[in-house]
């Protein structure tokens, strides 16, 4: 099994296309860092000695802006309330550092999902397309073992790439914005008002939630690849559903069965403080249960269809 996994890893990383994907990911992260660095408005910096006065001035400016432009009222009032929390609790807002950059750009891990889908979609289908599946089948290992090694390889690729993106975000953030404190705190809005939490804990919580979505989309693409032996179909369907997930859920939100749609549950970060639920009655426990059921279905379909061809002599 280990040799099969190593073989599959080699197939992935020997391709130029894989390294091109990594280069594109690195360029996107660098571009985000350059953009953030060039736009001062994206970085909230407060003088160590005069931060209270600066917050009060910012509140006054936001209040004036709200009176002139009603469309900004909800957002501005939220910022004003947060600034007041800082002032009332004598908490100086943390400076913009590498940790802040990572926290604000954790959504770039959706690019990792896209890259993983491409790998998962082709890892089985391409073996049949290129005729190399015969070289695997003559080995003294079952089809289940072959499929398992490929699936583990997909998950490892997803993990490697996600960690690569996370580390690269921090490195570029450190270069452009500095490291700052090793355990900074931020203020977030929850159901019971504002509270102070660890920024690093928030980053890794968000990272964990992104991994859940990453595994589900990779498993879905892997299932399409194993069942239909068509990498283009797997890539197209998986990317379409990933990109249109929120629209699909919103379109059917008024239906009773909408709560069973997979994409209403893949983003568990909706249960973090301050985020909005895709469906009002959802709970994290229910979402996890739905994900487990879908995951089991995807895996069963992959194994049943792939191994059934042994009996048919294919």
Coordinates of C-alpha atoms in Angstrom, one line a residue:
X1 CA 0.0 0.0 0.0
X2 CA 2.8 2.5 0.9
X3 CA 4.5 1.8 -2.4
X4 CA 1.3 2.3 -4.3
X5 CA 0.8 5.7 -2.5
X6 CA 4.4 6.7 -3.2
X7 CA 3.8 5.7 -6.9
X8 CA 0.7 7.8 -7.1
X9 CA 2.4 10.8 -5.4
X10 CA 5.2 10.5 -8.0
X11 CA 2.7 10.5 -10.8
X12 CA 1.2 13.8 -9.5
X13 CA 4.4 15.7 -8.8
X14 CA 6.3 14.6 -11.9
X15 CA 3.8 16.5 -14.0
X16 CA 4.7 20.1 -15.0
X17 CA 1.0 21.0 -14.7
X18 CA 1.1 20.3 -10.9
X19 CA 4.0 22.7 -10.4
X20 CA 2.3 25.2 -12.6
X21 CA -0.7 25.0 -10.3
X22 CA 1.5 25.7 -7.3
X23 CA 3.1 28.6 -9.1
X24 CA -0.3 30.1 -9.9
X25 CA -1.4 29.7 -6.2
X26 CA 1.8 31.4 -5.0
X27 CA 1.2 34.3 -7.5
X28 CA -2.3 34.8 -6.3
X29 CA -1.2 34.9 -2.7
X30 CA 1.6 37.3 -3.6
X31 CA -0.8 39.5 -5.5
X32 CA -3.2 39.7 -2.5
X33 CA -0.3 40.8 -0.3
X34 CA 0.8 43.4 -2.8
X35 CA -2.7 44.7 -3.1
X36 CA -3.2 44.9 0.6
X37 CA 0.1 46.6 1.0
X38 CA -0.8 49.2 -1.6
X39 CA -4.2 50.1 -0.2
X40 CA -3.8 51.7 3.2
X41 CA -7.6 51.5 3.7
X42 CA -7.4 47.7 4.0
X43 CA -4.9 47.9 7.0
X44 CA -6.2 49.4 10.2
X45 CA -3.1 51.0 11.9
X46 CA -3.4 53.0 15.1
X47 CA -0.7 55.0 16.9
X48 CA 0.3 53.4 20.2
X49 CA -0.1 56.7 22.1
X50 CA -3.1 58.2 20.3
X51 CA -5.2 55.2 19.4
X52 CA -8.2 56.3 21.5
X53 CA -8.3 59.7 19.7
X54 CA -8.0 58.0 16.4
X55 CA -10.8 55.6 17.1
X56 CA -13.1 58.5 18.2
X57 CA -12.2 60.4 15.0
X58 CA -12.9 57.3 12.9
X59 CA -16.3 56.9 14.6
X60 CA -17.2 60.6 13.9
X61 CA -16.2 60.1 10.3
X62 CA -18.3 56.9 10.0
X63 CA -21.2 58.6 11.6
X64 CA -21.0 61.5 9.1
X65 CA -20.7 59.1 6.2
X66 CA -23.8 57.2 7.5
X67 CA -25.9 60.3 7.5
X68 CA -24.9 61.1 3.9
X69 CA -25.1 57.6 2.5
X70 CA -27.7 55.3 4.1
X71 CA -26.5 52.3 2.2
X72 CA -23.5 52.2 4.4
X73 CA -25.5 52.4 7.7
X74 CA -25.4 48.7 8.7
X75 CA -21.7 48.3 8.0
X76 CA -20.7 51.6 9.6
X77 CA -22.8 51.0 12.7
X78 CA -21.0 47.7 13.1
X79 CA -17.6 49.3 12.9
X80 CA -18.6 52.0 15.3
X81 CA -19.9 49.5 17.8
X82 CA -16.6 47.6 17.6
X83 CA -14.6 50.7 18.1
X84 CA -16.7 51.6 21.1
X85 CA -16.0 48.1 22.5
X86 CA -12.3 48.9 22.2
X87 CA -12.7 52.2 24.0
X88 CA -14.9 51.0 26.7
X89 CA -12.6 48.1 27.6
X90 CA -9.4 50.0 27.0
X91 CA -8.2 47.5 24.4
X92 CA -5.8 48.8 21.7
X93 CA -6.7 47.4 18.3
X94 CA -4.0 44.9 17.2
X95 CA -1.7 46.2 14.3
X96 CA -1.9 44.6 10.9
X97 CA 0.6 41.8 10.8
X98 CA 1.3 38.5 9.0
X99 CA -1.3 36.8 11.2
X100 CA -4.0 39.4 10.2
X101 CA -3.1 38.8 6.5
X102 CA -3.5 35.1 6.9
X103 CA -6.8 35.5 8.7
X104 CA -8.2 37.8 6.1
X105 CA -7.1 35.7 3.2
X106 CA -8.0 32.2 4.4
X107 CA -10.7 32.2 1.7
X108 CA -7.9 31.7 -0.8
X109 CA -8.0 28.0 0.3
X110 CA -10.9 27.7 -2.1
X111 CA -8.2 27.8 -4.8
X112 CA -6.7 24.7 -3.1
X113 CA -10.1 23.0 -3.4
X114 CA -10.1 23.8 -7.1
X115 CA -6.6 22.3 -7.6
X116 CA -7.5 19.2 -5.6
X117 CA -10.6 18.7 -7.7
X118 CA -8.5 18.7 -10.8
X119 CA -6.2 16.0 -9.3
X120 CA -9.0 13.9 -7.9
X121 CA -11.0 14.1 -11.1
X122 CA -8.1 12.6 -13.1
X123 CA -6.5 10.2 -10.7
X124 CA -8.8 7.3 -11.7
X125 CA -10.3 8.4 -15.0
X126 CA -6.9 9.1 -16.6
X127 CA -5.7 5.5 -15.9
X128 CA -8.5 4.2 -18.1
X129 CA -8.0 7.0 -20.6
X130 CA -4.3 6.3 -21.1
X131 CA -4.7 2.5 -20.7
X132 CA -2.2 2.4 -17.7
X133 CA -4.9 0.8 -15.5
X134 CA -3.8 -2.6 -16.8
X135 CA -0.3 -2.1 -15.3
X136 CA -1.9 -1.6 -11.9
X137 CA -4.4 -4.5 -12.2
X138 CA -1.6 -7.1 -12.9
X139 CA -0.1 -6.3 -9.5
X140 CA -0.9 -8.7 -6.5
X141 CA -3.3 -6.2 -4.9
X142 CA -7.1 -5.9 -5.1
X143 CA -8.9 -3.1 -6.9
X144 CA -10.1 -1.9 -3.5
X145 CA -6.5 -1.5 -2.5
X146 CA -5.7 0.4 -5.7
X147 CA -8.6 2.7 -5.2
X148 CA -7.8 3.3 -1.6
X149 CA -4.2 4.2 -2.5
X150 CA -5.5 6.7 -5.0
X151 CA -7.9 8.3 -2.6
X152 CA -5.3 8.6 0.2
X153 CA -3.0 10.2 -2.4
X154 CA -5.7 12.8 -3.2
X155 CA -6.2 13.6 0.5
X156 CA -2.4 13.9 1.0
X157 CA -2.2 16.3 -2.0
X158 CA -5.0 18.4 -0.5
X159 CA -3.3 18.6 2.9
X160 CA 0.1 19.4 1.4
X161 CA -1.3 22.1 -0.8
X162 CA -3.4 23.6 1.9
X163 CA -0.4 23.8 4.3
X164 CA 1.7 25.2 1.5
X165 CA -0.9 28.0 0.9
X166 CA -1.2 28.7 4.7
X167 CA 2.6 28.9 5.2
X168 CA 3.1 31.0 2.1
X169 CA 0.4 33.4 3.2
X170 CA 2.3 33.9 6.5
X171 CA 5.6 34.3 4.8
X172 CA 4.4 37.0 2.4
X173 CA 2.5 38.6 5.3
X174 CA 5.6 38.7 7.4
X175 CA 7.6 40.2 4.5
X176 CA 5.1 43.0 3.9
X177 CA 3.5 43.6 7.3
X178 CA 5.9 42.1 9.9
X179 CA 5.3 39.3 12.4
X180 CA 4.0 41.3 15.4
X181 CA 3.0 39.4 18.5
X182 CA 3.1 35.6 18.4
X183 CA -0.3 35.4 20.0
X184 CA -2.3 38.4 19.0
X185 CA -6.0 39.0 20.0
X186 CA -8.8 40.3 17.9
X187 CA -12.4 41.4 18.7
X188 CA -15.2 39.6 17.0
X189 CA -19.0 40.0 17.2
X190 CA -21.0 37.0 18.4
X191 CA -24.5 36.3 19.5
X192 CA -23.9 37.9 22.9
X193 CA -22.1 41.0 21.6
X194 CA -18.4 41.6 21.1
X195 CA -15.6 39.4 22.6
X196 CA -11.9 39.1 22.4
X197 CA -10.4 35.9 21.0
X198 CA -7.0 34.6 19.9
X199 CA -6.2 35.4 16.3
X200 CA -4.1 32.3 15.8
X201 CA -6.9 30.1 17.2
X202 CA -9.3 31.8 14.9
X203 CA -7.0 31.1 11.9
X204 CA -6.7 27.4 12.7
X205 CA -10.4 27.1 13.3
X206 CA -11.1 28.6 9.9
X207 CA -8.4 26.4 8.4
X208 CA -10.1 23.3 9.9
X209 CA -13.5 24.3 8.5
X210 CA -11.9 24.8 5.1
X211 CA -10.4 21.4 5.2
X212 CA -13.9 19.9 5.7
X213 CA -15.1 21.5 2.5
X214 CA -11.9 20.5 0.7
X215 CA -12.3 16.8 1.6
X216 CA -16.0 16.8 0.6
X217 CA -15.4 18.4 -2.8
X218 CA -12.3 16.2 -3.4
X219 CA -14.3 13.1 -2.5
X220 CA -17.2 14.1 -4.8
X221 CA -14.8 14.6 -7.7
X222 CA -13.0 11.3 -6.9
X223 CA -16.4 9.5 -7.0
X224 CA -17.3 11.0 -10.4
X225 CA -13.9 10.0 -11.7
X226 CA -14.2 6.4 -10.4
X227 CA -17.8 5.9 -11.5
X228 CA -17.8 7.6 -15.0
X229 CA -14.1 7.3 -15.8
X230 CA -14.3 10.9 -17.2
X231 CA -12.0 13.5 -15.8
X232 CA -13.6 16.4 -17.7
X233 CA -17.0 15.5 -16.4
X234 CA -15.7 15.2 -12.8
X235 CA -13.9 18.6 -13.0
X236 CA -16.8 20.4 -14.7
X237 CA -19.5 19.1 -12.4
X238 CA -17.4 19.6 -9.2
X239 CA -16.3 23.1 -10.1
X240 CA -19.8 24.1 -11.2
X241 CA -21.3 22.9 -7.9
X242 CA -18.5 24.4 -5.8
X243 CA -18.9 27.8 -7.5
X244 CA -22.6 27.8 -7.5
X245 CA -23.2 26.3 -4.0
X246 CA -24.6 29.4 -2.3
X247 CA -26.8 30.2 -5.3
X248 CA -28.2 26.6 -5.4
X249 CA -29.0 26.7 -1.7
X250 CA -30.5 30.2 -1.9
X251 CA -32.7 29.2 -4.8
X252 CA -34.2 26.3 -2.9
X253 CA -34.1 27.9 0.5
X254 CA -37.9 28.0 0.8
X255 CA -38.2 24.2 0.3
X256 CA -38.5 21.9 3.2
X257 CA -36.0 19.5 1.7
X258 CA -33.4 22.3 1.2
X259 CA -31.8 21.4 4.5
X260 CA -30.6 18.1 2.9
X261 CA -28.7 19.8 0.1
X262 CA -25.0 19.0 0.5
X263 CA -23.8 22.6 -0.1
X264 CA -25.9 24.0 2.7
X265 CA -23.5 22.2 5.1
X266 CA -20.0 22.1 3.5
X267 CA -19.1 25.5 4.9
X268 CA -19.0 24.9 8.7
X269 CA -17.5 28.3 9.2
X270 CA -21.1 29.6 9.1
X271 CA -21.4 28.5 12.7
X272 CA -18.5 30.8 13.8
X273 CA -19.5 33.9 15.7
X274 CA -20.6 36.8 13.5
X275 CA -21.3 34.7 10.4
X276 CA -24.7 34.1 8.8
X277 CA -26.3 30.7 8.4
X278 CA -27.1 29.6 4.9
X279 CA -30.4 28.1 6.3
X280 CA -31.8 29.5 9.5
X281 CA -32.7 26.3 11.2
X282 CA -29.4 24.5 10.6
X283 CA -27.1 23.5 13.5
X284 CA -23.6 22.3 13.4
X285 CA -24.6 18.8 14.6
X286 CA -27.1 18.4 11.8
X287 CA -24.6 19.7 9.2
X288 CA -22.0 17.2 10.4
X289 CA -24.5 14.4 10.2
X290 CA -25.5 15.3 6.7
X291 CA -21.8 15.5 5.6
X292 CA -21.1 12.1 7.0
X293 CA -24.1 10.6 5.1
X294 CA -23.0 12.2 1.8
X295 CA -19.4 11.1 2.4
X296 CA -20.5 7.5 2.9
X297 CA -22.6 7.6 -0.2
X298 CA -19.7 9.0 -2.3
X299 CA -17.3 6.4 -1.0
X300 CA -19.7 3.5 -1.4
X301 CA -20.5 4.5 -5.0
X302 CA -16.8 4.8 -5.8
X303 CA -16.0 1.3 -4.4
X304 CA -19.0 -0.5 -5.6
X305 CA -18.8 0.7 -9.2
X306 CA -15.0 0.3 -9.4
X307 CA -14.7 -3.1 -7.9
X308 CA -17.8 -4.5 -9.7
X309 CA -15.9 -4.5 -13.0
X310 CA -13.7 -7.2 -11.5
X311 CA -16.7 -9.6 -11.6
X312 CA -17.5 -8.5 -15.2
X313 CA -13.9 -9.3 -16.2
X314 CA -13.2 -5.7 -17.2

